[in-house]
PDB file of C-alpha atoms in Angstrom:
ATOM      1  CA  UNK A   1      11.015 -16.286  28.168  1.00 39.00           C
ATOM      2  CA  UNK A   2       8.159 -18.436  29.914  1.00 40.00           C
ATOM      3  CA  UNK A   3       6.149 -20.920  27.997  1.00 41.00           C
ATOM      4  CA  UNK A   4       3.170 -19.360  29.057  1.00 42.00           C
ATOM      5  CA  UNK A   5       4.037 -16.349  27.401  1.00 44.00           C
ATOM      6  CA  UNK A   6       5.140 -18.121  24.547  1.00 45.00           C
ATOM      7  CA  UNK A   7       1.910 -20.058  24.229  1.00 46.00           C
ATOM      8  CA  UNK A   8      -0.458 -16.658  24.749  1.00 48.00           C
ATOM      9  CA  UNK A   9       1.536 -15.024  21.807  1.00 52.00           C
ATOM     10  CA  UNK A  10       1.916 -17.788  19.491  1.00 52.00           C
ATOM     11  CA  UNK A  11      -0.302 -17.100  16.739  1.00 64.00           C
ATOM     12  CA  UNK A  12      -0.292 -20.569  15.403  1.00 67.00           C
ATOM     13  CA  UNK A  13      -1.827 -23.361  17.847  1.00 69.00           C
ATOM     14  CA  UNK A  14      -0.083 -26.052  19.223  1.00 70.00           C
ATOM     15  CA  UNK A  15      -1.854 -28.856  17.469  1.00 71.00           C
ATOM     16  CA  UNK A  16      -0.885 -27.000  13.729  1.00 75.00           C
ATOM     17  CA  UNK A  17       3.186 -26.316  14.974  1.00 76.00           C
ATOM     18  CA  UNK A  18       3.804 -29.822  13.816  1.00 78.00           C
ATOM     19  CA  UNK A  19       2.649 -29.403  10.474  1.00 86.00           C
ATOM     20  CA  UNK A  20       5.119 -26.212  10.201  1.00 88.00           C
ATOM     21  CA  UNK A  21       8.249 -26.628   8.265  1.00 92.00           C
ATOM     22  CA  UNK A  22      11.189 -27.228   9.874  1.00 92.00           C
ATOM     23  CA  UNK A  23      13.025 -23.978   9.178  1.00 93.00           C
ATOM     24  CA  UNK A  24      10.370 -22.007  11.025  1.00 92.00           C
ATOM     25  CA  UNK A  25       9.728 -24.608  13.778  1.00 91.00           C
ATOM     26  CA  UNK A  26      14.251 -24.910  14.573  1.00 93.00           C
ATOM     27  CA  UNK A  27      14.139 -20.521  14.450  1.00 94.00           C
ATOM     28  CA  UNK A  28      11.238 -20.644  16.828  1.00 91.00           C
ATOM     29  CA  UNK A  29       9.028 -17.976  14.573  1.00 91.00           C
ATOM     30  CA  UNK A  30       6.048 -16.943  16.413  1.00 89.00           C
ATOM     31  CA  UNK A  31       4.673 -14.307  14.218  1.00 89.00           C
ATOM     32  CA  UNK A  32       6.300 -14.609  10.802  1.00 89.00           C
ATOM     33  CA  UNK A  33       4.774 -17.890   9.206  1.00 89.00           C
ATOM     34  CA  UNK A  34       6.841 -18.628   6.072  1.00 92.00           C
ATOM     35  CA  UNK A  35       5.438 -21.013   4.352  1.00 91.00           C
ATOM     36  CA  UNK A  36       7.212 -24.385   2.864  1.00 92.00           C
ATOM     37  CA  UNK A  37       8.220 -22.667  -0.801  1.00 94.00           C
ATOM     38  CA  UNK A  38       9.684 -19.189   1.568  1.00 94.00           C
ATOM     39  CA  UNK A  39      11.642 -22.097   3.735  1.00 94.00           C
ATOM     40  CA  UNK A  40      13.167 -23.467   0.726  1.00 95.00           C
ATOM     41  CA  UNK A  41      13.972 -20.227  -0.782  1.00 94.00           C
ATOM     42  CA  UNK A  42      15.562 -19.173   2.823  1.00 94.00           C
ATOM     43  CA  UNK A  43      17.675 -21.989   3.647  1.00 95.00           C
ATOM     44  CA  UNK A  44      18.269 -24.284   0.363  1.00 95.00           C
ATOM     45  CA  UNK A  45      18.329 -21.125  -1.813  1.00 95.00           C
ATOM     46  CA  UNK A  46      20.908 -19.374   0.100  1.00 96.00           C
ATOM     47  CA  UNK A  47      23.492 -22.182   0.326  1.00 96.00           C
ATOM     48  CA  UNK A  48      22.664 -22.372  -3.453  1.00 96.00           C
ATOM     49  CA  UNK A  49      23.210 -18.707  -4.210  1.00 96.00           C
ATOM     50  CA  UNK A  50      26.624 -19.533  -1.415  1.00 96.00           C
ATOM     51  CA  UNK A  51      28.028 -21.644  -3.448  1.00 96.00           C
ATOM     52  CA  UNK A  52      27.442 -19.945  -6.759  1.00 96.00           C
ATOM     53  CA  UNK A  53      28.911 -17.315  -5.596  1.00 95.00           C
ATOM     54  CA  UNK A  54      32.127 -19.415  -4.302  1.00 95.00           C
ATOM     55  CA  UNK A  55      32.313 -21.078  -7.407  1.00 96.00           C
ATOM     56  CA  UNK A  56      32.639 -18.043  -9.749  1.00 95.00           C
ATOM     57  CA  UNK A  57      35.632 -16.966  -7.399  1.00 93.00           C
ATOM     58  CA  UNK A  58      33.141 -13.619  -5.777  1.00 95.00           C
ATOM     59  CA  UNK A  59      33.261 -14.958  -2.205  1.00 94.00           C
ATOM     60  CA  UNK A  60      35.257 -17.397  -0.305  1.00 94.00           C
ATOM     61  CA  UNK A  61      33.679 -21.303   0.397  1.00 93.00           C
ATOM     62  CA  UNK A  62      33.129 -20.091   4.098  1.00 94.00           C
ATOM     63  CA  UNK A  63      30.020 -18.033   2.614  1.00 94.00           C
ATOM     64  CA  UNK A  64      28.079 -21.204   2.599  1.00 95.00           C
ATOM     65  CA  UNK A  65      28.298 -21.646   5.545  1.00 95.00           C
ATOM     66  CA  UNK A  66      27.369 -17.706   6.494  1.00 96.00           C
ATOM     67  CA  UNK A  67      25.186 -16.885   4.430  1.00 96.00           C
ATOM     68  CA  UNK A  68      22.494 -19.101   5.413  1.00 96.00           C
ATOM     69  CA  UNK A  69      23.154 -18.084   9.207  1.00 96.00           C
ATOM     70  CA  UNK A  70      22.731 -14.464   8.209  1.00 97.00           C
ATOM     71  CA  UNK A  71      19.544 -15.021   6.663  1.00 96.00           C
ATOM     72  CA  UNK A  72      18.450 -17.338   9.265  1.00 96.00           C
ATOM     73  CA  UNK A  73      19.213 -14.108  11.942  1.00 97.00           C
ATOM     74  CA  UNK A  74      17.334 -11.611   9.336  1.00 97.00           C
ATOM     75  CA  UNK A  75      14.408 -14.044   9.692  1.00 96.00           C
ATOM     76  CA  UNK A  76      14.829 -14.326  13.158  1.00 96.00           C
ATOM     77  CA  UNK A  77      14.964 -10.511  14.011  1.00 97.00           C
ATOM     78  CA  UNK A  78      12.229  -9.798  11.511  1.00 95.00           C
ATOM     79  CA  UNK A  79      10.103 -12.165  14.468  1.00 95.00           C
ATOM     80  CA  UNK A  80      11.068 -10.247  17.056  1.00 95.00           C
ATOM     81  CA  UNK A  81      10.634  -6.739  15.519  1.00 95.00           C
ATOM     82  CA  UNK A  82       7.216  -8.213  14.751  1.00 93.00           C
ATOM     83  CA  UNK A  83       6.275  -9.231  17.940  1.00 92.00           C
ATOM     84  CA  UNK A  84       7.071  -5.931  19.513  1.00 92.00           C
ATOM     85  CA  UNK A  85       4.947  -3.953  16.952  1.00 91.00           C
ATOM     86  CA  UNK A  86       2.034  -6.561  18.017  1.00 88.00           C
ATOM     87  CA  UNK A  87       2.394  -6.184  21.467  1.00 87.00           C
ATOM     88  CA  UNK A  88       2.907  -2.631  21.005  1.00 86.00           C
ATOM     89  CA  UNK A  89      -0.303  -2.624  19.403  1.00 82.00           C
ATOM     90  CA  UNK A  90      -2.431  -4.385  21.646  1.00 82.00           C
ATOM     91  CA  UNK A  91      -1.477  -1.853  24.535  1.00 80.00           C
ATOM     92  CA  UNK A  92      -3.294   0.990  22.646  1.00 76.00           C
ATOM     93  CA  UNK A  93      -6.968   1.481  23.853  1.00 79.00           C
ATOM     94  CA  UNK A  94     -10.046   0.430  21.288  1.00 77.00           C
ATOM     95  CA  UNK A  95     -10.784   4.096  21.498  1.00 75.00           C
ATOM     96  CA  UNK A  96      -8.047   5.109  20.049  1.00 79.00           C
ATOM     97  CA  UNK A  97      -7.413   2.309  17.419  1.00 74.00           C
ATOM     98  CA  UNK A  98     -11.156   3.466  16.379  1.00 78.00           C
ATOM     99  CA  UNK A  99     -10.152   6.853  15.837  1.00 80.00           C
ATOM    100  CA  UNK A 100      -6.883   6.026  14.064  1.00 77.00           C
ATOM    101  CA  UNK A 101      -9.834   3.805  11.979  1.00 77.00           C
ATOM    102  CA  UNK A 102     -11.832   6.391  11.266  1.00 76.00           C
ATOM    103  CA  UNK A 103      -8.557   9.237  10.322  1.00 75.00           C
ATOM    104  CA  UNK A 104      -7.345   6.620   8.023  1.00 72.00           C
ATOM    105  CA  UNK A 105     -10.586   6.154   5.876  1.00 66.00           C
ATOM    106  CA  UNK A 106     -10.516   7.169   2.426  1.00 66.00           C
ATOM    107  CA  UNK A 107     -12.806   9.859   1.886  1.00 63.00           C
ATOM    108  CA  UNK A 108     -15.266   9.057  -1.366  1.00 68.00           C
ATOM    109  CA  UNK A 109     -18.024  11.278  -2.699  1.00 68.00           C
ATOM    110  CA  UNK A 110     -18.620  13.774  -5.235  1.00 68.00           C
ATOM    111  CA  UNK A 111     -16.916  17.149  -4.826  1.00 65.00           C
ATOM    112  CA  UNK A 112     -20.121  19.938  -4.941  1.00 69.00           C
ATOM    113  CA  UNK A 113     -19.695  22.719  -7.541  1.00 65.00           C
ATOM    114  CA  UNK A 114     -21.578  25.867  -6.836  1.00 68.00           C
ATOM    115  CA  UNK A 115     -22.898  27.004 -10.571  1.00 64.00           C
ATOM    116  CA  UNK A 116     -23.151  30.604 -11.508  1.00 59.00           C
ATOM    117  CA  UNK A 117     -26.823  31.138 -11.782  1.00 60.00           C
ATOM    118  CA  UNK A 118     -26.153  32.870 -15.572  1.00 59.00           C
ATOM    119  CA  UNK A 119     -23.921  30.500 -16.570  1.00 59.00           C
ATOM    120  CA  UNK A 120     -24.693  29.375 -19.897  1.00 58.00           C
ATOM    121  CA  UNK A 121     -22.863  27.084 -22.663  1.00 63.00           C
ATOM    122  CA  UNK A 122     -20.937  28.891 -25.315  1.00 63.00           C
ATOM    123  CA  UNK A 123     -21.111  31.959 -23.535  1.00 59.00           C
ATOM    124  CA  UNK A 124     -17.399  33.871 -22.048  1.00 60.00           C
ATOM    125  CA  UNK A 125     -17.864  35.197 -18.908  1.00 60.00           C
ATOM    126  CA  UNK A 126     -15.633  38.098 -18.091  1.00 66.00           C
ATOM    127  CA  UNK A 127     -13.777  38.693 -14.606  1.00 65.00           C
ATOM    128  CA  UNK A 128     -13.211  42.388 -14.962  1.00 69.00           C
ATOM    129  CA  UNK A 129     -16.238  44.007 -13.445  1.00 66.00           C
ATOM    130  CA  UNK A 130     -18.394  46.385 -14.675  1.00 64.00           C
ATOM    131  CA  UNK A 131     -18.686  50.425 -13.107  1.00 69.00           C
ATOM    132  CA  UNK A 132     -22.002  50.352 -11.591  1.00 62.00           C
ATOM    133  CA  UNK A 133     -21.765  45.926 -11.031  1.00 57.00           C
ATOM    134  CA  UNK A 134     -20.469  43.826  -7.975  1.00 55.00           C
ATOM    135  CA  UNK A 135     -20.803  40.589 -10.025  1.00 51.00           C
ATOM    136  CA  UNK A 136     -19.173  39.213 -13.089  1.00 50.00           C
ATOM    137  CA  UNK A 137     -19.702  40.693 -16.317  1.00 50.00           C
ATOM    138  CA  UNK A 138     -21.743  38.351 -19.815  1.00 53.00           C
ATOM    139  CA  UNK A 139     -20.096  39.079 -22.825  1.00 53.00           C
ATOM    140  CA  UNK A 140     -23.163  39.181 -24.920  1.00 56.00           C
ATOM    141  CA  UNK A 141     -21.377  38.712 -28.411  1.00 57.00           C
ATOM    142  CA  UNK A 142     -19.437  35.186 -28.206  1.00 55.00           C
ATOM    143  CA  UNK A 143     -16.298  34.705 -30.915  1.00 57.00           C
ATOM    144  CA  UNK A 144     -18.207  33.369 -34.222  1.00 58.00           C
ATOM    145  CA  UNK A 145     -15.662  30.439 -34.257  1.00 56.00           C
ATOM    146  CA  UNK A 146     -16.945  28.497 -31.518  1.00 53.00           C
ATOM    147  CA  UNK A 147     -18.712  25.164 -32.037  1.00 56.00           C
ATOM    148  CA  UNK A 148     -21.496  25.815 -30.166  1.00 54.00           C
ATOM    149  CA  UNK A 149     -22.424  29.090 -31.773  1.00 49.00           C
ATOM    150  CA  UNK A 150     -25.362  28.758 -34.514  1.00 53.00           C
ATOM    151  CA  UNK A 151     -22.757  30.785 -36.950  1.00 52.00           C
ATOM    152  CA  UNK A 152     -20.286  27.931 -37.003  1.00 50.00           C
ATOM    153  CA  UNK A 153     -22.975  24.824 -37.438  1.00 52.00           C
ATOM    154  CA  UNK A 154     -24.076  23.507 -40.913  1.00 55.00           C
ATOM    155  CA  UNK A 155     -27.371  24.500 -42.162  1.00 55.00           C
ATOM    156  CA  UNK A 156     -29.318  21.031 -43.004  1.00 57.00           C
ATOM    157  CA  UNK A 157     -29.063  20.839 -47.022  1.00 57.00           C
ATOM    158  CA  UNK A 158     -25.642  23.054 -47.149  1.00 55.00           C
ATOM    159  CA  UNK A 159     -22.116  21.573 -48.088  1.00 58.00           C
ATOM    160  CA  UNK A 160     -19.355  22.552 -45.964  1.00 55.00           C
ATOM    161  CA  UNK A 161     -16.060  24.223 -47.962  1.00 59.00           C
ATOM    162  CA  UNK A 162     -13.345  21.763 -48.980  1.00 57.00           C
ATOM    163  CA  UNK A 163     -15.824  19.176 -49.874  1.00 52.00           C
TER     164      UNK A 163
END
């Protein structure tokens, strides 16, 4: 690749590169800025976990030397794969990364409920209609053993049973 090309997708500037750790500035990373505690982890943690793993007999002692390459070329690829999605993203028109916007909104409101104009509280409302009726029957005697029925409420000055 050019440098110019390099420099126009470089997300961090030039003056800041020098500040980068090492293991991001030697892979070349463009788009995937691990910071100093991630570069640790990467590259000292994996020839720790390497030899760990050679000592308790699980892998020979060549895996410290391979398993920090492979996760060097996992951090690597993860770059690249990034920089296509970016450029793949830039090619899409504004018009249609404001649509995709506006698909991908959450919805939030309040869902409307239609209320039966005879809908009262306490009161069962039967589906079976009537001969003679297109709408939905009342049941004008509810069950005495609702709450909400005045049969089934304490008078002031009364005891309830069991007390």
């Amino acid at each position: 690749m050019s440098g110019a090309l390099r420099g126009s997708w470089a997300t961090i500037p030039a003056e800041e590169e020098r500040y980068r750790p090492l293991y991001a500035r030697v892979l070349g990373l463009r788009f995937v800025n691990p910071g100093g505690v991630l570069c640790f982890l990467f590259f000292e943690g994996a020839i720790a976990l390497a030899a760990l793993l050679a000592l308790a007999e699980l892998v020979s002692w060549w895996a410290v030397l391979v398993l920090p390459a492979a996760v060097a070329v996992m951090v690597k690829l993860n770059d690249l794969v990034a920089a296509v999605v970016i450029r793949a993203a830039a090619a899409v028109p504004e018009q249609e990364r404001d649509r995709f916007r506006r698909q991908m909104e959450p919805v939030v409101g309040r869902a409307r409920v239609d209320w039966l104009p005879h809908s009262v509280p306490g009161v069962v409302v039967s589906a079976d209609p009537v001969k003679g009726e297109q709408s939905a029957a009342v049941d004008p005697a509810p069950p005495a053993g609702l709450p909400d029925t005045p049969a089934a409420a304490p008078q002031a000055g009364t005891t309830e049973p069991g007390s």
